[in-house]
PDB file of C-alpha atoms in Angstrom:
ATOM      1  CA  UNK A   1      51.814 -22.880   2.511  1.00 77.00           C
ATOM      2  CA  UNK A   2      54.913 -22.944  -0.101  1.00 89.00           C
ATOM      3  CA  UNK A   3      54.874 -25.677  -2.588  1.00 95.00           C
ATOM      4  CA  UNK A   4      57.840 -27.879  -2.423  1.00 95.00           C
ATOM      5  CA  UNK A   5      59.069 -27.003  -5.951  1.00 95.00           C
ATOM      6  CA  UNK A   6      58.903 -23.034  -5.007  1.00 94.00           C
ATOM      7  CA  UNK A   7      61.122 -24.034  -1.792  1.00 95.00           C
ATOM      8  CA  UNK A   8      63.663 -26.051  -4.130  1.00 93.00           C
ATOM      9  CA  UNK A   9      63.825 -22.857  -5.557  1.00 90.00           C
ATOM     10  CA  UNK A  10      64.236 -20.374  -2.552  1.00 90.00           C
ATOM     11  CA  UNK A  11      66.646 -22.664  -1.124  1.00 90.00           C
ATOM     12  CA  UNK A  12      69.112 -22.821  -3.649  1.00 88.00           C
ATOM     13  CA  UNK A  13      68.473 -18.831  -4.381  1.00 85.00           C
ATOM     14  CA  UNK A  14      69.589 -18.247  -0.644  1.00 86.00           C
ATOM     15  CA  UNK A  15      72.610 -20.374  -0.433  1.00 81.00           C
ATOM     16  CA  UNK A  16      74.417 -17.641  -2.193  1.00 73.00           C
ATOM     17  CA  UNK A  17      75.772 -20.772  -4.461  1.00 67.00           C
ATOM     18  CA  UNK A  18      76.934 -22.948  -2.009  1.00 73.00           C
ATOM     19  CA  UNK A  19      74.774 -25.835  -1.502  1.00 77.00           C
ATOM     20  CA  UNK A  20      74.062 -29.472  -1.870  1.00 83.00           C
ATOM     21  CA  UNK A  21      71.318 -30.836  -3.474  1.00 85.00           C
ATOM     22  CA  UNK A  22      71.063 -33.787  -1.645  1.00 88.00           C
ATOM     23  CA  UNK A  23      70.723 -31.416   1.643  1.00 90.00           C
ATOM     24  CA  UNK A  24      68.236 -29.002  -0.074  1.00 91.00           C
ATOM     25  CA  UNK A  25      65.842 -32.257  -1.227  1.00 93.00           C
ATOM     26  CA  UNK A  26      65.980 -33.551   2.950  1.00 94.00           C
ATOM     27  CA  UNK A  27      65.249 -29.819   4.083  1.00 95.00           C
ATOM     28  CA  UNK A  28      62.114 -29.350   1.567  1.00 96.00           C
ATOM     29  CA  UNK A  29      61.209 -32.889   2.284  1.00 96.00           C
ATOM     30  CA  UNK A  30      61.373 -34.900  -1.156  1.00 96.00           C
ATOM     31  CA  UNK A  31      63.688 -37.030  -2.476  1.00 95.00           C
ATOM     32  CA  UNK A  32      66.868 -36.316  -4.364  1.00 91.00           C
ATOM     33  CA  UNK A  33      65.185 -37.115  -7.824  1.00 92.00           C
ATOM     34  CA  UNK A  34      62.583 -34.871  -7.325  1.00 94.00           C
ATOM     35  CA  UNK A  35      65.267 -32.220  -6.398  1.00 91.00           C
ATOM     36  CA  UNK A  36      67.109 -32.601  -9.382  1.00 89.00           C
ATOM     37  CA  UNK A  37      63.849 -32.704 -11.546  1.00 92.00           C
ATOM     38  CA  UNK A  38      62.268 -29.406  -9.550  1.00 93.00           C
ATOM     39  CA  UNK A  39      65.882 -27.706 -10.681  1.00 89.00           C
ATOM     40  CA  UNK A  40      65.223 -29.137 -14.490  1.00 89.00           C
ATOM     41  CA  UNK A  41      61.769 -27.477 -14.690  1.00 93.00           C
ATOM     42  CA  UNK A  42      63.347 -24.037 -12.581  1.00 90.00           C
ATOM     43  CA  UNK A  43      66.374 -24.253 -15.654  1.00 87.00           C
ATOM     44  CA  UNK A  44      63.660 -24.491 -18.109  1.00 89.00           C
ATOM     45  CA  UNK A  45      61.554 -21.836 -16.787  1.00 89.00           C
ATOM     46  CA  UNK A  46      64.844 -19.859 -17.051  1.00 83.00           C
ATOM     47  CA  UNK A  47      65.008 -19.111 -13.018  1.00 86.00           C
ATOM     48  CA  UNK A  48      68.155 -21.110 -12.979  1.00 84.00           C
ATOM     49  CA  UNK A  49      70.718 -21.773 -15.391  1.00 80.00           C
ATOM     50  CA  UNK A  50      73.189 -25.137 -15.225  1.00 73.00           C
ATOM     51  CA  UNK A  51      76.325 -24.314 -16.951  1.00 69.00           C
ATOM     52  CA  UNK A  52      78.963 -27.259 -17.667  1.00 60.00           C
ATOM     53  CA  UNK A  53      82.113 -25.800 -16.099  1.00 57.00           C
ATOM     54  CA  UNK A  54      84.385 -29.390 -16.066  1.00 55.00           C
ATOM     55  CA  UNK A  55      84.947 -32.781 -16.060  1.00 54.00           C
ATOM     56  CA  UNK A  56      86.246 -34.742 -13.239  1.00 54.00           C
ATOM     57  CA  UNK A  57      87.183 -38.085 -15.185  1.00 57.00           C
ATOM     58  CA  UNK A  58      90.836 -37.810 -16.784  1.00 55.00           C
ATOM     59  CA  UNK A  59      90.880 -38.532 -20.584  1.00 58.00           C
ATOM     60  CA  UNK A  60      91.804 -42.321 -20.370  1.00 56.00           C
ATOM     61  CA  UNK A  61      88.177 -42.771 -19.170  1.00 56.00           C
ATOM     62  CA  UNK A  62      86.328 -43.615 -16.048  1.00 55.00           C
ATOM     63  CA  UNK A  63      88.784 -43.778 -13.007  1.00 52.00           C
ATOM     64  CA  UNK A  64      86.001 -46.026 -11.143  1.00 53.00           C
ATOM     65  CA  UNK A  65      84.456 -43.506  -8.892  1.00 54.00           C
ATOM     66  CA  UNK A  66      80.876 -43.995  -7.195  1.00 47.00           C
ATOM     67  CA  UNK A  67      78.990 -41.632  -9.634  1.00 50.00           C
ATOM     68  CA  UNK A  68      75.782 -42.769 -11.493  1.00 47.00           C
ATOM     69  CA  UNK A  69      73.707 -41.221 -13.854  1.00 45.00           C
ATOM     70  CA  UNK A  70      75.840 -38.539 -15.120  1.00 46.00           C
ATOM     71  CA  UNK A  71      73.946 -35.515 -16.212  1.00 43.00           C
ATOM     72  CA  UNK A  72      76.141 -35.478 -19.635  1.00 43.00           C
ATOM     73  CA  UNK A  73      76.158 -38.710 -20.611  1.00 47.00           C
ATOM     74  CA  UNK A  74      80.073 -38.729 -20.008  1.00 47.00           C
ATOM     75  CA  UNK A  75      81.325 -42.337 -17.857  1.00 45.00           C
ATOM     76  CA  UNK A  76      82.106 -40.166 -15.060  1.00 45.00           C
ATOM     77  CA  UNK A  77      81.005 -37.033 -12.559  1.00 49.00           C
ATOM     78  CA  UNK A  78      81.078 -33.553 -13.925  1.00 49.00           C
ATOM     79  CA  UNK A  79      81.053 -29.934 -11.991  1.00 54.00           C
ATOM     80  CA  UNK A  80      77.790 -28.188 -12.464  1.00 58.00           C
ATOM     81  CA  UNK A  81      77.341 -24.640 -11.048  1.00 64.00           C
ATOM     82  CA  UNK A  82      73.622 -23.478 -11.064  1.00 70.00           C
ATOM     83  CA  UNK A  83      73.340 -19.903 -10.828  1.00 68.00           C
ATOM     84  CA  UNK A  84      70.020 -17.618  -9.920  1.00 68.00           C
ATOM     85  CA  UNK A  85      69.102 -15.475 -12.387  1.00 67.00           C
ATOM     86  CA  UNK A  86      66.987 -12.526 -11.447  1.00 68.00           C
ATOM     87  CA  UNK A  87      62.771 -12.799 -11.488  1.00 65.00           C
ATOM     88  CA  UNK A  88      61.374 -10.963 -14.077  1.00 68.00           C
ATOM     89  CA  UNK A  89      57.895  -8.949 -12.886  1.00 57.00           C
TER      90      UNK A  89
END
């Protein structure tokens, strides 16, 4: 049986760049926080790369959105791209 850690990676890499991390978590059977931790693990292992490509907040500050736990420490949501890297044997 494949571990949840490997299943998260497989779900992301098979998604062709379009996925919802909450949906990946539900599919694999883990919490959203666990799925985020697994993405962090695969990023450290260089199997995924996370690239900040923009901010959703205006320069005047937070617009009062419902996002919490911004990964960049900013006061609102950011858009992240997770790009699978080819596995090297």
